Amino acid sequence: MLDKLFHTLDNNLTHKGLGKESSETSHSLILKSDVTLVFHRGRHTTRATPIAQAPRRCGADSNRGINHWRATQIVQPSYMNGKEQYLDNSTTKAVVWESWLEETLLPDLRSDETPDPVPFFESTDNGLETSDALGSYKWGMNDGDYLYLIYLLDGPVVDAQSVIPVYVGESNDISSRIGQHSRKIRDSLPVTEWEDDDKWGSFSKYDQIAAVAERADCPLYVWIADVDEFGFCPYDFETYRQELEAKLVGLVHAQPEYERIFANREFVPNRVLHEIGKAGLEWVEDEVASQATRPPSHEINVGNNSVTKAECWREWAAEYILDDIQNERQSDPIPLFDVTDDLQVRTSDDETLERSAKIDARIRREGQKCVGSDGIREDGYDGLLYVMYQLEGSAATATPTDIVPRYIGKAEAYGKKRELSSNFTEIAYERNATRSFARWGGGNYWHIGELSLALAGEDKRKQHWVEALFEPDSRKLSEQAYLWVYAWSSAEDSSPYGTPATLAEVEPLLIGTAYDAYPEDLLNKSGTPDDAPIKMMTPTSTN
C-alpha cells in the first residue's frame, strides 16, 4: 500500500547534506499506516535519517540558501527498512487537501442523515433553475461564517479523489451568495454564445463554471458548512472563513489535474489568470474529468500539532525577516520613509510622503530579479513579497517577537490582462518615475499615494494607517516604520507551514499567522476575520 501511496522523488532533491544542530519545529500528518508526513521548519537541521532539503534561494548579494532550508519528509515505520520516500509539492498538498475532505465533506456524502450530494441546478419548463434540493438545503443559512464548495463527482463516492473541486468560496450570507452564483452561472449558458470583448475578466469565473457544468458528464453539486463547527482544518490549526478559503484554494491549485477545472480567481497566480484570459473558452477541455493518478488516500488521518499559528509566524519571520536584519551583508532594517531626526516624514512639492532612498534601492534591486527590459524574466521570481513592520528594541538584539508586522502584501510580476504588470513597468524599464513602483508608489491608487491623501484628510482608504503610524494631526511617526521587500520564488521559498507556496498563496497564509500573533497591530483588512480589531475600529477625523 505504501509503495502505491508515495513515489520516490530522489532526483528532485537539491541538497542531501546536513548542517549543524539547531532548534526546529515540525508539523505532522499521521497516516493510519504508521507513516508520518512531516513539514519541517528550521535551519541547520540534523536528523537520524536523511531529509529532503529544499533551500531558500541563494542570491548574489546574500548568503541565503545553504543556511536556510525547508524540508518535507516521510518518516517511515520500521518495516520500511529505512528507505526514504519523498513527496513533491503537488502530492504533499494533495495529501493535505484529501485528508481535509475525508474529515469534512466525505462523511456528509456517506451519511444517510444528510442531503448530500446536493445538485446545484435542475431542468424545469422554464429552463435551468436552482434545484429545489439546494433551496431547502440553504434555507435559513443567512448570518454566519460559511464555507462552500461547488464540485463534481467522479463516479460513486469512494474516497477524496471522487470529489472534483470546481470552486471554493466563503460568505457570511450564504443563501444570497449561492443565489447570486446561480444567476450568473445560468446567464453564462450556453457557453457557445460567449464572446471575447478584449477586456480583462471577459472569460469570468462564472463562464468557466458554466463551461465545466456543460461539458461534464455529471451534475454540479454544492456543499455548505459552518466554519465554526469544523473540528478539522488544513495544517491542523483553527481557522476562520477568509483564511480557510485561501488555504483550500492554494491546496487545490497546487494539483495540476484540476488546473482547467478549478475556477477560483483569488489566491491564484496572475500568470495563470493571464493564461486563462488569453485562452478564453478554450481553457476548459471539451471533456471535463479529473486526471488524478494518485492512488486512493482514504486511509489518511491527521494528528494534532503542538505549535500555534503565532509560533508559525515567528519561525517564518526569524528565518526570513530577522535573518536579513541581522545579516551584515544586508542593509535591513530599512526605514520606509525619508524622515528627519525626530521622525517627521519629508514630503515632495505636491505633499506626497517621501520614501527613503534605501527602500527605493531595495525595491528596484529585488524587482529586477523578477523583470527586465524585455519584460518578465524567464528565470525570474514570482514578484515581491513585502512586510511593513516595527521593531521593539534594537535590531542587533532583536528576536522574532520583536518584529511587529503592520501590513503584509505582494506585487506579482505578471499582470492579469498584460503579461508585465503595470506595478513593475517603472522597474523593468529603469524609469525614474515611481507612480506604481511595485505597489509602493505615490500614485493615487498605490500605498504611498493613498497614505499621503489620507494624511491630508482627502481620502479615507488609508486612514487606519495614519492612526496607527503617525502622531495625531502631524507627519511625525509615532515610531520608526520599516519595510522588508523580498523577491519570492514559489520553487524555492516556503510558507509559514513549511510547504512551498506561490506568491499569491503565501500572502494570505502569512496574514493568517501574523494576525494570530499580533491581532491588535496588523493593519490588513483583507484576509482577516470580521471581528478583527482593524475592522471594528471607528476612524477618527483629523479635521
Coordinates of C-alpha atoms in Angstrom, one line a residue:
M1 CA 0.0 0.0 0.0
L2 CA 2.8 2.5 0.9
D3 CA 4.6 1.8 -2.3
K4 CA 1.5 2.8 -4.2
L5 CA 0.7 5.8 -1.9
F6 CA 4.0 7.5 -2.2
H7 CA 6.5 7.8 -5.0
T8 CA 10.2 8.4 -4.6
L9 CA 11.5 11.7 -5.8
D10 CA 15.2 11.4 -5.1
N11 CA 16.1 13.2 -8.4
N12 CA 14.2 16.3 -7.1
L13 CA 16.4 16.7 -4.1
T14 CA 18.5 19.8 -4.2
H15 CA 20.7 19.2 -1.1
K16 CA 21.3 16.0 0.8
G17 CA 23.9 17.3 3.2
L18 CA 23.1 18.2 6.8
G19 CA 24.2 21.2 8.8
K20 CA 24.8 21.7 12.4
E21 CA 22.2 21.0 15.1
S22 CA 19.7 23.7 16.0
S23 CA 16.1 24.1 17.1
E24 CA 13.4 23.1 14.7
T25 CA 9.7 22.9 14.6
S26 CA 7.7 20.3 12.7
H27 CA 4.1 19.7 11.8
S28 CA 2.9 16.1 11.4
L29 CA 0.2 14.4 9.4
I30 CA -0.2 11.0 10.9
L31 CA -1.2 8.3 8.4
K32 CA -3.2 5.3 9.7
S33 CA -0.4 3.1 8.3
D34 CA 2.0 4.5 10.8
V35 CA 3.6 6.8 8.3
T36 CA 4.1 10.4 9.2
L37 CA 4.3 13.3 6.8
V38 CA 6.4 16.0 8.5
F39 CA 6.6 19.6 7.5
H40 CA 10.0 20.8 8.8
R41 CA 10.9 24.4 9.6
G42 CA 14.3 25.4 10.8
R43 CA 17.8 25.7 9.6
H44 CA 21.0 23.6 10.0
T45 CA 18.8 20.6 10.7
T46 CA 20.3 17.3 11.8
R47 CA 18.1 14.1 11.7
A48 CA 18.8 10.5 12.4
T49 CA 17.6 9.8 8.9
P50 CA 18.2 11.9 5.7
I51 CA 15.7 14.6 4.9
A52 CA 14.9 16.2 1.6
Q53 CA 16.5 19.7 1.6
A54 CA 14.7 22.5 -0.2
P55 CA 16.9 25.6 0.1
R56 CA 15.9 29.2 0.1
R57 CA 17.3 30.8 -3.0
C58 CA 20.9 32.0 -2.8
G59 CA 21.2 35.4 -4.3
A60 CA 24.4 37.1 -5.5
D61 CA 24.2 39.7 -2.7
S62 CA 23.4 37.4 0.2
N63 CA 24.4 34.2 1.9
R64 CA 20.9 32.8 1.8
G65 CA 20.4 29.3 0.5
I66 CA 22.8 26.9 2.2
N67 CA 21.8 28.0 5.7
H68 CA 18.1 28.2 5.1
W69 CA 16.2 25.0 4.4
R70 CA 12.7 23.8 4.3
A71 CA 12.2 20.1 4.2
T72 CA 9.3 17.7 3.6
Q73 CA 9.9 14.2 4.7
I74 CA 8.1 10.9 5.1
V75 CA 9.2 9.3 8.3
Q76 CA 8.9 5.5 7.7
P77 CA 7.9 2.8 10.2
S78 CA 10.5 0.2 11.0
Y79 CA 9.2 -2.3 8.4
M80 CA 10.1 0.2 5.6
N81 CA 13.8 -0.8 6.1
G82 CA 14.9 2.8 6.4
K83 CA 14.1 3.6 2.7
E84 CA 13.2 7.3 2.4
Q85 CA 10.2 8.3 0.3
Y86 CA 9.6 11.9 -0.7
L87 CA 6.7 13.9 -1.9
D88 CA 6.7 16.7 -4.4
N89 CA 4.8 19.9 -3.7
S90 CA 1.6 18.9 -5.6
T91 CA 1.5 15.5 -3.9
T92 CA 2.2 17.0 -0.4
K93 CA -0.7 19.4 -0.8
A94 CA -2.9 16.7 -2.3
V95 CA -2.4 14.8 0.9
V96 CA -3.5 17.8 3.0
W97 CA -6.5 18.5 0.7
E98 CA -7.7 14.9 0.6
S99 CA -7.3 14.5 4.4
W100 CA -9.4 17.6 4.9
L101 CA -12.1 16.2 2.6
E102 CA -12.1 12.9 4.5
E103 CA -12.9 14.7 7.7
T104 CA -15.4 17.2 6.3
L105 CA -17.3 16.6 3.0
L106 CA -17.0 12.9 2.7
P107 CA -18.7 12.0 6.0
D108 CA -21.7 14.1 4.7
L109 CA -21.6 12.3 1.3
R110 CA -21.6 8.9 3.1
S111 CA -24.2 9.7 5.7
D112 CA -27.9 8.8 5.3
E113 CA -28.8 11.7 7.6
T114 CA -27.6 14.5 5.2
P115 CA -29.0 15.5 1.8
D116 CA -25.6 15.5 0.2
P117 CA -24.8 15.4 -2.6
V118 CA -27.0 18.4 -3.3
P119 CA -27.4 19.3 -7.0
F120 CA -26.9 22.9 -7.9
F121 CA -29.4 23.0 -10.8
E122 CA -32.4 21.2 -12.2
S123 CA -34.2 21.4 -15.5
T124 CA -37.7 22.9 -15.5
D125 CA -40.3 24.0 -18.0
N126 CA -38.8 27.5 -17.7
G127 CA -35.2 26.2 -18.3
L128 CA -32.4 25.6 -15.8
E129 CA -33.2 26.7 -12.3
T130 CA -31.6 26.4 -8.8
S131 CA -32.7 23.0 -7.6
D132 CA -35.4 22.6 -5.0
A133 CA -33.0 20.4 -3.0
L134 CA -30.5 23.3 -2.9
G135 CA -33.2 25.8 -1.9
S136 CA -34.2 23.6 1.0
Y137 CA -30.5 22.9 1.9
K138 CA -29.6 26.5 2.2
W139 CA -32.8 27.7 3.8
G140 CA -32.2 29.7 7.0
M141 CA -28.4 30.0 6.3
N142 CA -28.1 33.7 6.5
D143 CA -25.9 35.3 9.1
G144 CA -22.9 33.1 10.0
D145 CA -19.5 32.0 8.9
Y146 CA -19.9 29.6 6.0
L147 CA -17.6 27.9 3.6
Y148 CA -19.0 26.4 0.4
L149 CA -17.7 24.1 -2.3
I150 CA -19.0 23.7 -5.8
Y151 CA -17.9 20.3 -7.1
L152 CA -18.4 17.3 -9.4
L153 CA -18.3 13.7 -8.5
D154 CA -16.2 11.3 -10.5
G155 CA -18.5 8.3 -10.2
P156 CA -19.6 6.7 -6.9
V157 CA -18.1 8.2 -3.8
V158 CA -15.1 6.0 -3.0
D159 CA -12.6 8.4 -1.5
A160 CA -11.5 12.0 -1.6
Q161 CA -10.4 11.7 -5.2
S162 CA -14.0 11.1 -6.2
V163 CA -14.5 14.8 -5.5
I164 CA -13.5 17.2 -8.3
P165 CA -13.4 20.8 -6.9
V166 CA -14.8 23.5 -9.2
Y167 CA -15.0 26.5 -6.9
V168 CA -14.3 27.3 -3.2
G169 CA -15.9 30.3 -1.5
E170 CA -16.9 31.8 1.8
S171 CA -19.7 34.1 2.9
N172 CA -21.5 35.4 6.0
D173 CA -24.7 35.4 3.9
I174 CA -24.5 32.1 2.2
S175 CA -28.1 32.0 0.9
S176 CA -27.7 35.3 -1.0
R177 CA -24.2 34.3 -2.3
I178 CA -25.3 30.9 -3.7
G179 CA -28.3 32.6 -5.3
Q180 CA -26.0 35.2 -7.0
H181 CA -23.8 32.4 -8.2
S182 CA -26.8 30.5 -9.6
R183 CA -28.0 33.5 -11.6
K184 CA -24.6 34.4 -13.0
I185 CA -23.7 30.8 -14.0
R186 CA -27.1 30.4 -15.8
D187 CA -26.6 33.7 -17.5
S188 CA -23.3 32.3 -18.9
L189 CA -25.1 29.4 -20.6
P190 CA -24.9 28.2 -23.3
V191 CA -21.2 28.8 -23.4
T192 CA -21.2 28.6 -27.2
E193 CA -22.5 32.2 -27.1
W194 CA -19.5 33.5 -25.1
E195 CA -17.6 36.3 -26.9
D196 CA -14.3 37.8 -26.0
D197 CA -14.7 41.5 -25.5
D198 CA -10.9 42.0 -25.2
K199 CA -11.2 43.2 -21.6
W200 CA -9.7 41.6 -18.5
G201 CA -12.2 39.2 -17.0
S202 CA -14.0 38.6 -20.2
F203 CA -13.9 34.9 -19.5
S204 CA -15.1 35.1 -15.9
K205 CA -15.2 32.5 -13.2
Y206 CA -18.9 32.1 -14.0
D207 CA -18.1 31.5 -17.7
Q208 CA -15.6 28.8 -16.6
I209 CA -18.0 27.2 -14.1
A210 CA -20.7 27.2 -16.8
A211 CA -18.3 25.6 -19.3
V212 CA -17.4 22.9 -16.8
A213 CA -21.0 22.2 -16.0
E214 CA -21.9 22.0 -19.7
R215 CA -19.1 19.7 -20.6
A216 CA -19.1 17.4 -17.6
D217 CA -21.0 14.1 -17.6
C218 CA -22.3 14.6 -14.1
P219 CA -24.2 17.4 -12.3
L220 CA -22.6 20.3 -10.3
Y221 CA -23.1 19.9 -6.6
V222 CA -22.9 22.4 -3.7
W223 CA -21.8 21.7 -0.2
I224 CA -22.1 24.3 2.6
A225 CA -20.6 24.1 6.0
D226 CA -20.5 26.3 9.1
V227 CA -16.8 27.0 9.7
D228 CA -17.4 27.4 13.4
E229 CA -18.4 23.7 13.5
F230 CA -15.3 22.4 11.9
G231 CA -13.2 20.1 14.1
F232 CA -10.5 19.7 11.5
C233 CA -8.7 22.3 9.4
P234 CA -5.9 22.2 6.9
Y235 CA -2.4 22.1 8.5
D236 CA -4.3 21.2 11.7
F237 CA -4.9 24.8 13.0
E238 CA -8.1 26.6 14.0
T239 CA -9.1 29.0 11.3
Y240 CA -11.7 31.5 10.1
R241 CA -13.6 31.5 6.9
Q242 CA -11.4 34.1 5.0
E243 CA -8.2 32.2 5.8
L244 CA -9.8 28.8 5.2
E245 CA -10.8 29.8 1.7
A246 CA -7.3 30.9 0.8
K247 CA -5.8 27.7 2.3
L248 CA -8.1 25.5 0.3
V249 CA -7.6 27.4 -3.0
G250 CA -3.8 27.0 -2.5
L251 CA -4.1 23.3 -1.9
V252 CA -6.3 22.7 -5.0
H253 CA -4.3 25.0 -7.3
A254 CA -1.1 23.0 -6.5
Q255 CA -2.7 19.9 -8.1
P256 CA -2.3 20.2 -11.9
E257 CA -5.1 17.8 -12.7
Y258 CA -7.6 20.5 -11.6
E259 CA -6.0 23.4 -13.5
R260 CA -8.5 23.5 -16.3
I261 CA -11.5 22.9 -14.0
F262 CA -10.9 25.0 -10.9
A263 CA -12.4 28.4 -11.4
N264 CA -11.2 30.5 -8.4
R265 CA -9.5 33.8 -9.4
E266 CA -8.4 35.0 -5.9
F267 CA -5.2 33.4 -4.4
V268 CA -4.2 32.0 -7.8
P269 CA -1.1 33.4 -9.5
N270 CA -1.6 36.2 -12.0
R271 CA 0.3 34.1 -14.5
V272 CA -2.5 31.6 -14.6
L273 CA -5.1 34.3 -14.8
H274 CA -3.2 35.8 -17.7
E275 CA -3.2 32.5 -19.5
I276 CA -6.9 32.0 -18.8
G277 CA -7.6 35.4 -20.3
K278 CA -5.7 34.6 -23.5
A279 CA -7.3 31.1 -23.9
G280 CA -10.9 32.1 -23.1
L281 CA -13.4 29.3 -23.6
E282 CA -10.6 27.0 -24.8
W283 CA -9.2 26.9 -21.3
V284 CA -11.8 24.3 -20.4
E285 CA -11.3 20.9 -22.0
D286 CA -14.0 19.5 -24.3
E287 CA -14.4 16.6 -21.9
V288 CA -14.2 17.6 -18.2
A289 CA -12.7 14.9 -15.9
S290 CA -10.1 14.8 -13.2
Q291 CA -6.7 13.5 -14.4
A292 CA -5.7 12.4 -10.9
T293 CA -3.3 9.5 -10.9
R294 CA -2.6 9.2 -7.3
P295 CA -3.8 6.0 -5.5
P296 CA -6.7 6.4 -3.1
S297 CA -5.7 8.1 0.1
H298 CA -8.8 7.4 2.2
E299 CA -6.5 6.0 5.0
I300 CA -5.1 9.4 5.8
N301 CA -5.7 10.9 9.2
V302 CA -4.2 13.9 10.8
G303 CA -2.5 14.2 14.2
N304 CA -2.5 17.3 16.4
N305 CA 0.1 20.0 16.2
S306 CA 1.8 21.2 19.3
V307 CA 2.5 24.7 17.9
T308 CA 0.3 27.7 17.3
K309 CA -0.2 29.8 14.2
A310 CA 1.5 32.6 16.1
E311 CA 4.6 30.4 16.5
C312 CA 4.5 29.5 12.8
W313 CA 4.6 33.3 12.0
R314 CA 7.6 33.8 14.4
E315 CA 9.5 30.9 13.0
W316 CA 9.0 32.2 9.5
A317 CA 9.8 35.8 10.5
A318 CA 13.0 34.6 12.1
E319 CA 14.2 32.8 9.0
Y320 CA 13.3 35.4 6.5
I321 CA 13.0 38.9 8.1
L322 CA 15.1 38.6 11.2
D323 CA 17.9 36.9 9.2
D324 CA 18.1 39.9 6.9
I325 CA 18.0 42.3 9.8
Q326 CA 21.0 40.6 11.5
N327 CA 22.9 39.8 8.3
E328 CA 25.9 42.1 7.9
R329 CA 25.6 41.8 4.1
Q330 CA 22.1 43.3 4.1
S331 CA 21.0 46.8 4.9
D332 CA 18.0 45.8 6.9
P333 CA 16.1 47.1 8.8
I334 CA 15.3 49.6 6.1
P335 CA 13.1 52.6 7.0
L336 CA 10.1 53.0 4.8
F337 CA 10.1 56.8 4.9
D338 CA 12.6 59.6 4.5
V339 CA 12.5 61.2 7.9
T340 CA 14.1 63.9 10.0
D341 CA 15.9 63.1 13.2
D342 CA 12.6 63.5 15.1
L343 CA 10.8 61.1 12.7
Q344 CA 9.0 63.8 10.7
V345 CA 8.3 62.4 7.2
R346 CA 9.6 64.6 4.4
T347 CA 7.3 65.3 1.5
S348 CA 7.6 66.3 -2.1
D349 CA 6.4 69.5 -3.6
D350 CA 2.9 68.0 -4.0
E351 CA 2.8 66.9 -0.4
T352 CA 3.3 63.2 -1.2
L353 CA 5.2 61.4 1.5
E354 CA 8.8 60.6 0.5
R355 CA 10.2 57.0 0.8
S356 CA 13.7 56.5 2.0
A357 CA 16.4 56.2 -0.7
K358 CA 17.4 52.8 0.8
I359 CA 14.0 51.3 0.3
D360 CA 13.8 52.6 -3.2
A361 CA 17.0 50.9 -3.9
R362 CA 15.8 47.7 -2.3
I363 CA 12.5 47.7 -4.3
R364 CA 14.4 48.2 -7.5
R365 CA 17.0 45.5 -6.7
E366 CA 14.5 42.9 -5.8
G367 CA 12.2 43.9 -8.5
Q368 CA 14.9 43.5 -11.2
K369 CA 15.2 39.8 -10.2
C370 CA 11.6 39.4 -11.5
V371 CA 11.6 41.7 -14.6
G372 CA 13.9 43.3 -17.1
S373 CA 13.8 45.5 -20.1
D374 CA 12.4 42.5 -22.1
G375 CA 9.6 42.1 -19.6
I376 CA 9.1 39.0 -17.3
R377 CA 12.4 37.2 -16.7
E378 CA 12.2 33.6 -17.8
D379 CA 14.3 32.6 -14.9
G380 CA 12.9 35.2 -12.6
Y381 CA 10.8 35.2 -9.4
D382 CA 7.1 35.4 -8.9
G383 CA 7.2 39.0 -7.7
L384 CA 7.8 40.9 -4.5
L385 CA 6.6 39.9 -1.0
Y386 CA 6.7 42.8 1.4
V387 CA 6.1 43.3 5.1
M388 CA 5.8 46.7 6.8
Y389 CA 6.8 46.3 10.4
Q390 CA 8.1 48.0 13.5
L391 CA 10.8 46.8 15.9
E392 CA 10.5 46.6 19.7
G393 CA 14.1 47.1 20.8
S394 CA 17.4 47.3 18.8
A395 CA 18.0 45.4 15.6
A396 CA 21.2 43.9 16.9
T397 CA 19.5 42.1 19.7
A398 CA 16.0 41.6 18.2
T399 CA 14.2 38.3 18.5
P400 CA 11.2 37.2 16.3
T401 CA 8.8 38.5 18.9
D402 CA 10.3 42.0 18.5
I403 CA 9.2 42.1 14.8
V404 CA 5.7 43.6 14.9
P405 CA 4.0 43.2 11.5
R406 CA 1.8 46.1 10.4
Y407 CA 1.0 45.2 6.9
I408 CA 1.7 42.2 4.6
G409 CA 1.2 42.3 0.8
K410 CA 2.6 41.3 -2.5
A411 CA 3.2 42.6 -6.0
E412 CA 3.2 40.0 -8.7
A413 CA 5.4 40.5 -11.8
Y414 CA 2.7 39.1 -14.1
G415 CA -0.3 41.2 -14.8
K416 CA -3.8 39.8 -15.4
K417 CA -4.5 41.4 -18.7
R418 CA -1.0 42.3 -19.8
E419 CA 1.9 40.0 -19.2
L420 CA 4.1 42.6 -17.5
S421 CA 2.2 44.0 -14.5
S422 CA 1.8 47.8 -14.5
N423 CA 3.2 47.7 -11.0
F424 CA 6.6 46.7 -12.5
T425 CA 6.9 48.8 -15.6
E426 CA 9.0 51.5 -13.9
I427 CA 11.3 48.9 -12.5
A428 CA 11.6 46.9 -15.7
Y429 CA 12.5 49.9 -17.9
E430 CA 14.5 51.6 -15.1
R431 CA 12.4 54.7 -15.2
N432 CA 12.8 57.4 -12.5
A433 CA 9.1 57.7 -12.1
T434 CA 7.6 55.8 -9.1
R435 CA 3.9 56.2 -9.5
S436 CA 3.1 52.5 -9.1
F437 CA 6.5 51.1 -8.0
A438 CA 5.6 47.6 -7.0
R439 CA 2.5 49.0 -5.2
W440 CA 4.6 51.4 -3.1
G441 CA 4.3 54.3 -5.5
G442 CA 3.0 57.8 -4.9
G443 CA 0.1 57.5 -7.4
N444 CA -3.5 57.8 -6.0
Y445 CA -4.1 54.1 -6.2
W446 CA -0.9 52.9 -4.5
H447 CA 0.2 52.7 -0.9
I448 CA 2.3 55.9 -0.5
G449 CA -0.2 57.9 -2.6
E450 CA -3.2 56.7 -0.7
L451 CA -1.5 57.3 2.6
S452 CA -0.5 60.8 1.6
L453 CA -4.1 61.6 0.7
A454 CA -5.4 60.2 4.0
L455 CA -2.8 62.2 6.0
A456 CA -4.0 65.3 4.2
G457 CA -7.6 64.4 5.0
E458 CA -8.5 64.0 1.3
D459 CA -9.1 60.2 1.3
K460 CA -10.0 57.6 3.9
R461 CA -8.7 54.4 2.3
K462 CA -5.5 54.6 4.4
Q463 CA -7.0 56.4 7.4
H464 CA -6.3 53.4 9.6
W465 CA -2.7 53.5 8.6
V466 CA -2.5 57.2 9.5
E467 CA -3.9 56.5 13.0
A468 CA -1.6 53.5 13.5
L469 CA 1.7 55.1 12.3
F470 CA 1.5 58.8 12.9
E471 CA 1.1 61.1 15.9
P472 CA -2.2 63.0 15.8
D473 CA -2.5 65.8 13.3
S474 CA 1.1 65.6 12.2
R475 CA 3.5 63.9 9.8
K476 CA 5.6 62.7 12.7
L477 CA 5.8 58.9 13.0
S478 CA 4.9 57.5 16.4
E479 CA 7.8 55.2 15.9
Q480 CA 10.1 54.1 13.0
A481 CA 8.4 52.1 10.3
Y482 CA 10.4 49.6 8.3
L483 CA 9.7 47.8 5.0
W484 CA 11.1 44.3 4.2
V485 CA 11.0 43.5 0.5
Y486 CA 11.8 40.1 -1.0
A487 CA 11.8 38.6 -4.5
W488 CA 9.7 35.4 -3.9
S489 CA 10.3 32.1 -5.6
S490 CA 7.5 29.6 -5.5
A491 CA 10.0 26.8 -6.3
E492 CA 12.5 27.7 -3.5
D493 CA 10.7 29.6 -0.8
S494 CA 8.3 28.3 1.8
S495 CA 5.1 29.3 3.6
P496 CA 4.8 29.6 7.4
Y497 CA 3.6 26.0 7.3
G498 CA 6.8 24.7 5.8
T499 CA 5.3 23.9 2.3
P500 CA 6.3 25.6 -1.0
A501 CA 3.8 28.3 -2.0
T502 CA 3.2 30.7 -4.8
L503 CA 3.3 34.4 -4.0
A504 CA -0.5 34.5 -4.4
E505 CA -0.9 31.8 -1.8
V506 CA 1.8 32.8 0.7
E507 CA 0.3 36.3 1.3
P508 CA -2.9 35.1 2.9
L509 CA -1.1 32.4 4.8
L510 CA 1.2 35.0 6.3
I511 CA -1.7 37.3 7.1
G512 CA -3.4 34.5 8.9
T513 CA -0.4 33.5 11.1
A514 CA 0.6 37.2 11.7
Y515 CA -2.9 38.0 12.8
D516 CA -2.8 35.2 15.3
A517 CA 0.4 36.7 16.7
Y518 CA -0.5 40.4 16.5
P519 CA -4.2 40.9 16.1
E520 CA -4.1 44.4 17.6
D521 CA -1.3 45.6 15.3
L522 CA -1.9 44.1 11.9
L523 CA -3.4 46.6 9.5
N524 CA -4.6 44.2 6.8
K525 CA -8.3 44.2 6.4
S526 CA -8.5 41.7 3.6
G527 CA -7.7 38.2 4.8
T528 CA -8.6 38.9 8.5
P529 CA -11.8 37.8 10.3
D530 CA -14.9 40.0 10.5
D531 CA -14.2 40.7 14.2
A532 CA -10.5 41.8 13.6
P533 CA -9.8 44.9 15.7
I534 CA -8.8 46.8 12.5
K535 CA -12.3 46.2 11.1
M536 CA -14.0 47.1 14.3
M537 CA -12.3 50.5 14.9
T538 CA -14.1 53.7 14.0
P539 CA -11.9 56.1 12.1
T540 CA -11.3 59.4 13.8
S541 CA -11.1 62.6 11.8
T542 CA -8.1 64.9 11.9
N543 CA -10.2 67.8 10.6

